[in-house]
Amino acid sequence: SQQGEEDPQALSIQEGENATMNCSYKTSINNLQWYRQNSGRGLVHLILIRSNEREKHSGRLRVTLDTSKKSSSLLITASRAADTASYFCATDGGRLAFGKGNQVVVIP
Amino acid sequence: DVKVTQSSRYLVKRTGEKVFLECVQDMDHENMFWYRQDPGLGLRLIYFSYDVKMKEKGDIPEGYSVSREKKERFSLILESASTNQTSMYLCASSLLAGNYEQYFGPGTRLTVT
């Protein structure tokens, strides 16, 4: 089954900096979604971008999608300590397939 | 807000025991899902359901079964627990199939000894 793959796997940044994560996938999709997971908890949906969209914003989040390159990026601007979490991309080609996740640590 | 609840946050069971993990959602969602999450492997789909009494196998259904007798409740059953089923189990629901986000429960960390 298709699967998102995030890159880089782990990221450590100072509070106030921007954090960028990338996700690649192999087959065609209907949409791509990003989720956040705080340590030991369930996942929380952040944003969904459809295959015919190229960019989407939600608060401090910016997601881009390039279907020709089969890749997406998630940008978190002006990071906060509370953004420390794992971030997953999930591709929807009929059912969701999750990547392995990106651990982001924001240092106060 | 959508709420997905799972019956236990932590569970310790012995090898060979029958284990029931319960999941309840309160938003009349059609679809419900069970995943397991392991370090380095991400989330893997075990089973999902698009309607009451309907179930479909996910990517790793072996050793598991499910039950959906009511729309709001989706149960995962380990018929005979084994140590390789030690994992974090996550339940999720979504309104419809396709182009809809999933809402996750807090997870059940199951340890099989």
Tab-separated table of C-alpha atoms in Angstrom:
chain	number	residue	atom	x	y	z
A	1	SER	CA	0.000	0.000	0.000
A	2	GLN	CA	1.136	3.552	-0.565
A	3	GLN	CA	2.771	5.286	2.331
A	4	GLY	CA	3.981	8.747	3.184
A	5	GLU	CA	7.597	9.056	4.206
A	6	GLU	CA	8.667	12.058	6.196
A	7	ASP	CA	12.081	13.678	6.019
A	8	PRO	CA	13.911	14.612	8.222
A	9	GLN	CA	13.085	12.083	10.894
A	10	ALA	CA	14.091	14.275	13.836
A	11	LEU	CA	14.399	18.014	14.155
A	12	SER	CA	15.554	20.169	17.034
A	13	ILE	CA	15.045	23.942	16.854
A	14	GLN	CA	14.972	26.998	19.061
A	15	GLU	CA	11.692	28.593	20.014
A	16	GLY	CA	10.733	31.228	17.466
A	17	GLU	CA	12.422	29.474	14.546
A	18	ASN	CA	10.556	27.862	11.678
A	19	ALA	CA	10.316	24.089	11.316
A	20	THR	CA	9.968	22.404	7.938
A	21	MET	CA	9.156	18.772	7.311
A	22	ASN	CA	8.825	16.972	4.020
A	23	CYS	CA	6.792	13.987	2.984
A	24	SER	CA	7.090	11.886	-0.159
A	25	TYR	CA	4.776	9.229	-1.481
A	26	LYS	CA	4.663	6.776	-4.341
A	27	THR	CA	1.202	6.560	-5.901
A	28	SER	CA	-1.641	8.891	-6.841
A	29	ILE	CA	-3.685	10.353	-4.010
A	30	ASN	CA	-7.017	12.070	-3.347
A	31	ASN	CA	-5.586	14.186	-0.557
A	32	LEU	CA	-2.730	14.388	1.886
A	33	GLN	CA	-3.143	15.075	5.579
A	34	TRP	CA	-0.842	16.084	8.415
A	35	TYR	CA	-1.310	14.992	12.014
A	36	ARG	CA	0.412	15.826	15.292
A	37	GLN	CA	0.976	13.437	18.187
A	38	ASN	CA	2.074	14.551	21.593
A	39	SER	CA	4.044	11.997	23.573
A	40	GLY	CA	1.964	8.967	24.483
A	41	ARG	CA	-1.281	10.394	23.117
A	42	GLY	CA	-3.532	9.982	20.101
A	43	LEU	CA	-3.058	11.830	16.842
A	44	VAL	CA	-4.649	15.200	16.191
A	45	HIS	CA	-5.557	16.272	12.671
A	46	LEU	CA	-3.819	19.477	11.576
A	47	ILE	CA	-4.602	20.103	7.948
A	48	LEU	CA	-5.862	18.395	4.781
A	49	ILE	CA	-4.785	19.407	1.292
A	50	ARG	CA	-6.583	18.013	-1.721
A	51	SER	CA	-4.789	16.744	-4.809
A	52	ASN	CA	-5.927	19.748	-6.865
A	53	GLU	CA	-4.587	22.234	-4.301
A	54	ARG	CA	-0.999	23.463	-4.186
A	55	GLU	CA	-0.842	25.350	-0.919
A	56	LYS	CA	-2.914	25.706	2.213
A	57	HIS	CA	-2.596	27.724	5.388
A	58	SER	CA	-3.991	27.253	8.873
A	59	GLY	CA	-2.754	29.618	11.557
A	60	ARG	CA	1.017	29.126	11.820
A	61	LEU	CA	0.898	26.097	9.532
A	62	ARG	CA	1.613	26.150	5.823
A	63	VAL	CA	1.318	23.030	3.706
A	64	THR	CA	2.367	22.641	0.100
A	65	LEU	CA	1.655	19.783	-2.251
A	66	ASP	CA	3.490	18.969	-5.472
A	67	THR	CA	1.725	16.055	-7.139
A	68	SER	CA	4.242	15.974	-9.999
A	69	LYS	CA	7.026	15.277	-7.502
A	70	LYS	CA	4.736	13.318	-5.184
A	71	SER	CA	5.820	15.365	-2.217
A	72	SER	CA	4.445	17.682	0.441
A	73	SER	CA	5.946	19.978	3.021
A	74	LEU	CA	4.687	21.222	6.367
A	75	LEU	CA	6.036	24.507	7.658
A	76	ILE	CA	5.449	25.626	11.230
A	77	THR	CA	6.317	29.280	11.643
A	78	ALA	CA	7.435	30.966	14.868
A	79	SER	CA	7.618	27.655	16.726
A	80	ARG	CA	6.678	27.343	20.373
A	81	ALA	CA	7.658	24.827	23.035
A	82	ALA	CA	4.115	23.453	22.793
A	83	ASP	CA	4.830	22.452	19.167
A	84	THR	CA	7.147	19.727	20.472
A	85	ALA	CA	5.543	16.565	19.102
A	86	SER	CA	5.717	13.963	16.377
A	87	TYR	CA	4.263	14.965	13.029
A	88	PHE	CA	2.852	12.457	10.563
A	89	CYS	CA	1.826	12.807	6.975
A	90	ALA	CA	-0.904	10.515	5.707
A	91	THR	CA	-1.827	9.926	2.097
A	92	ASP	CA	-5.389	9.179	1.134
A	93	GLY	CA	-5.764	7.104	-2.002
A	94	GLY	CA	-8.898	5.387	-0.796
A	95	ARG	CA	-7.767	4.868	2.774
A	96	LEU	CA	-5.160	6.622	4.843
A	97	ALA	CA	-1.567	5.406	4.863
A	98	PHE	CA	0.652	7.024	7.491
A	99	GLY	CA	4.330	7.785	7.353
A	100	LYS	CA	6.657	6.901	10.197
A	101	GLY	CA	6.606	10.369	11.701
A	102	ASN	CA	8.908	13.284	12.354
A	103	GLN	CA	9.993	14.082	15.900
A	104	VAL	CA	10.211	17.842	16.435
A	105	VAL	CA	11.706	19.299	19.607
A	106	VAL	CA	11.338	23.021	20.211
A	107	ILE	CA	13.808	24.288	22.786
A	108	PRO	CA	12.529	27.191	24.902
B	1	ASP	CA	-16.038	18.521	19.368
B	2	VAL	CA	-15.709	14.928	18.280
B	3	LYS	CA	-14.786	12.665	21.081
B	4	VAL	CA	-13.281	9.228	20.647
B	5	THR	CA	-12.753	7.311	23.843
B	6	GLN	CA	-10.918	4.079	24.475
B	7	SER	CA	-11.689	1.809	27.394
B	8	SER	CA	-8.208	1.732	28.910
B	9	ARG	CA	-5.056	3.845	28.726
B	10	TYR	CA	-2.818	1.061	29.970
B	11	LEU	CA	-3.429	-2.686	29.965
B	12	VAL	CA	-1.266	-5.610	31.013
B	13	LYS	CA	-2.289	-9.095	29.926
B	14	ARG	CA	-0.737	-12.531	29.932
B	15	THR	CA	0.137	-14.605	26.897
B	16	GLY	CA	-2.858	-16.599	25.732
B	17	GLU	CA	-5.486	-14.351	27.290
B	18	LYS	CA	-8.386	-13.006	25.255
B	19	VAL	CA	-8.210	-9.231	25.166
B	20	PHE	CA	-10.960	-6.757	24.337
B	21	LEU	CA	-10.178	-3.154	23.429
B	22	GLU	CA	-13.226	-0.930	23.224
B	23	CYS	CA	-13.633	2.296	21.285
B	24	VAL	CA	-16.603	4.655	21.343
B	25	GLN	CA	-17.223	7.788	19.274
B	26	ASP	CA	-19.962	10.301	19.910
B	27	MET	CA	-20.346	12.055	16.564
B	28	ASP	CA	-22.354	9.555	14.520
B	29	HIS	CA	-19.374	8.817	12.284
B	30	GLU	CA	-19.774	6.099	9.673
B	31	ASN	CA	-16.183	4.911	9.639
B	32	MET	CA	-14.084	3.524	12.441
B	33	PHE	CA	-10.518	2.224	12.429
B	34	TRP	CA	-8.055	0.319	14.583
B	35	TYR	CA	-4.315	0.936	14.239
B	36	ARG	CA	-1.281	-0.226	16.087
B	37	GLN	CA	1.741	1.998	16.504
B	38	ASP	CA	5.243	0.687	17.027
B	39	PRO	CA	8.565	2.571	17.142
B	40	GLY	CA	10.124	2.829	13.716
B	41	LEU	CA	7.054	1.363	12.002
B	42	GLY	CA	4.573	4.206	12.302
B	43	LEU	CA	0.847	3.488	12.284
B	44	ARG	CA	-0.399	0.309	10.681
B	45	LEU	CA	-4.050	-0.370	9.965
B	46	ILE	CA	-5.429	-3.531	11.539
B	47	TYR	CA	-9.140	-3.399	10.657
B	48	PHE	CA	-11.708	-0.826	9.688
B	49	SER	CA	-15.463	-0.601	9.407
B	50	TYR	CA	-17.660	1.500	7.137
B	51	ASP	CA	-20.963	0.504	8.673
B	52	VAL	CA	-22.552	-1.455	11.473
B	53	LYS	CA	-21.726	-5.160	11.306
B	54	MET	CA	-19.365	-4.471	8.434
B	55	LYS	CA	-15.599	-4.962	8.681
B	56	GLU	CA	-12.653	-4.910	6.342
B	57	LYS	CA	-9.125	-6.171	6.874
B	58	GLY	CA	-6.362	-3.648	6.982
B	59	ASP	CA	-2.670	-4.266	6.453
B	60	ILE	CA	-1.998	-6.447	9.504
B	61	PRO	CA	-5.210	-8.293	10.536
B	62	GLU	CA	-3.551	-11.548	11.597
B	63	GLY	CA	-4.182	-12.382	15.238
B	64	TYR	CA	-6.990	-9.831	15.561
B	65	SER	CA	-10.727	-9.671	15.032
B	66	VAL	CA	-13.240	-6.845	15.378
B	67	SER	CA	-16.858	-6.289	16.195
B	68	ARG	CA	-19.186	-3.432	15.347
B	69	GLU	CA	-22.657	-4.127	16.673
B	70	LYS	CA	-23.561	-0.451	17.136
B	71	LYS	CA	-22.556	2.528	15.064
B	72	GLU	CA	-20.743	4.269	17.885
B	73	ARG	CA	-18.740	1.291	19.147
B	74	PHE	CA	-15.890	-0.617	17.513
B	75	SER	CA	-14.135	-3.362	19.423
B	76	LEU	CA	-10.771	-4.948	18.745
B	77	ILE	CA	-10.301	-8.495	19.964
B	78	LEU	CA	-7.060	-10.359	20.471
B	79	GLU	CA	-8.217	-13.966	20.557
B	80	SER	CA	-5.036	-15.269	22.184
B	81	ALA	CA	-2.634	-12.495	23.109
B	82	SER	CA	1.026	-12.927	22.262
B	83	THR	CA	4.072	-10.910	23.269
B	84	ASN	CA	4.469	-9.543	19.731
B	85	GLN	CA	1.119	-7.828	20.164
B	86	THR	CA	2.592	-5.561	22.819
B	87	SER	CA	1.994	-2.150	21.280
B	88	MET	CA	0.089	1.135	21.364
B	89	TYR	CA	-3.400	0.661	19.920
B	90	LEU	CA	-5.169	3.657	18.448
B	91	CYS	CA	-8.812	3.884	17.481
B	92	ALA	CA	-10.067	6.508	15.040
B	93	SER	CA	-13.298	7.554	13.383
B	94	SER	CA	-14.233	9.668	10.384
B	95	LEU	CA	-17.480	11.010	9.003
B	96	LEU	CA	-17.311	9.391	5.589
B	97	ALA	CA	-14.770	7.713	3.362
B	98	GLY	CA	-12.537	9.901	1.273
B	99	ASN	CA	-11.390	13.482	1.881
B	100	TYR	CA	-12.240	13.466	5.563
B	101	GLU	CA	-9.936	13.702	8.510
B	102	GLN	CA	-9.778	11.011	11.142
B	103	TYR	CA	-10.340	11.672	14.839
B	104	PHE	CA	-8.246	9.604	17.187
B	105	GLY	CA	-8.740	8.314	20.678
B	106	PRO	CA	-6.002	8.682	23.312
B	107	GLY	CA	-4.639	5.189	22.710
B	108	THR	CA	-4.282	2.018	24.770
B	109	ARG	CA	-0.793	0.879	25.622
B	110	LEU	CA	-1.042	-2.902	25.813
B	111	THR	CA	1.695	-5.013	27.328
B	112	VAL	CA	1.525	-8.783	26.922
B	113	THR	CA	3.797	-10.694	29.287
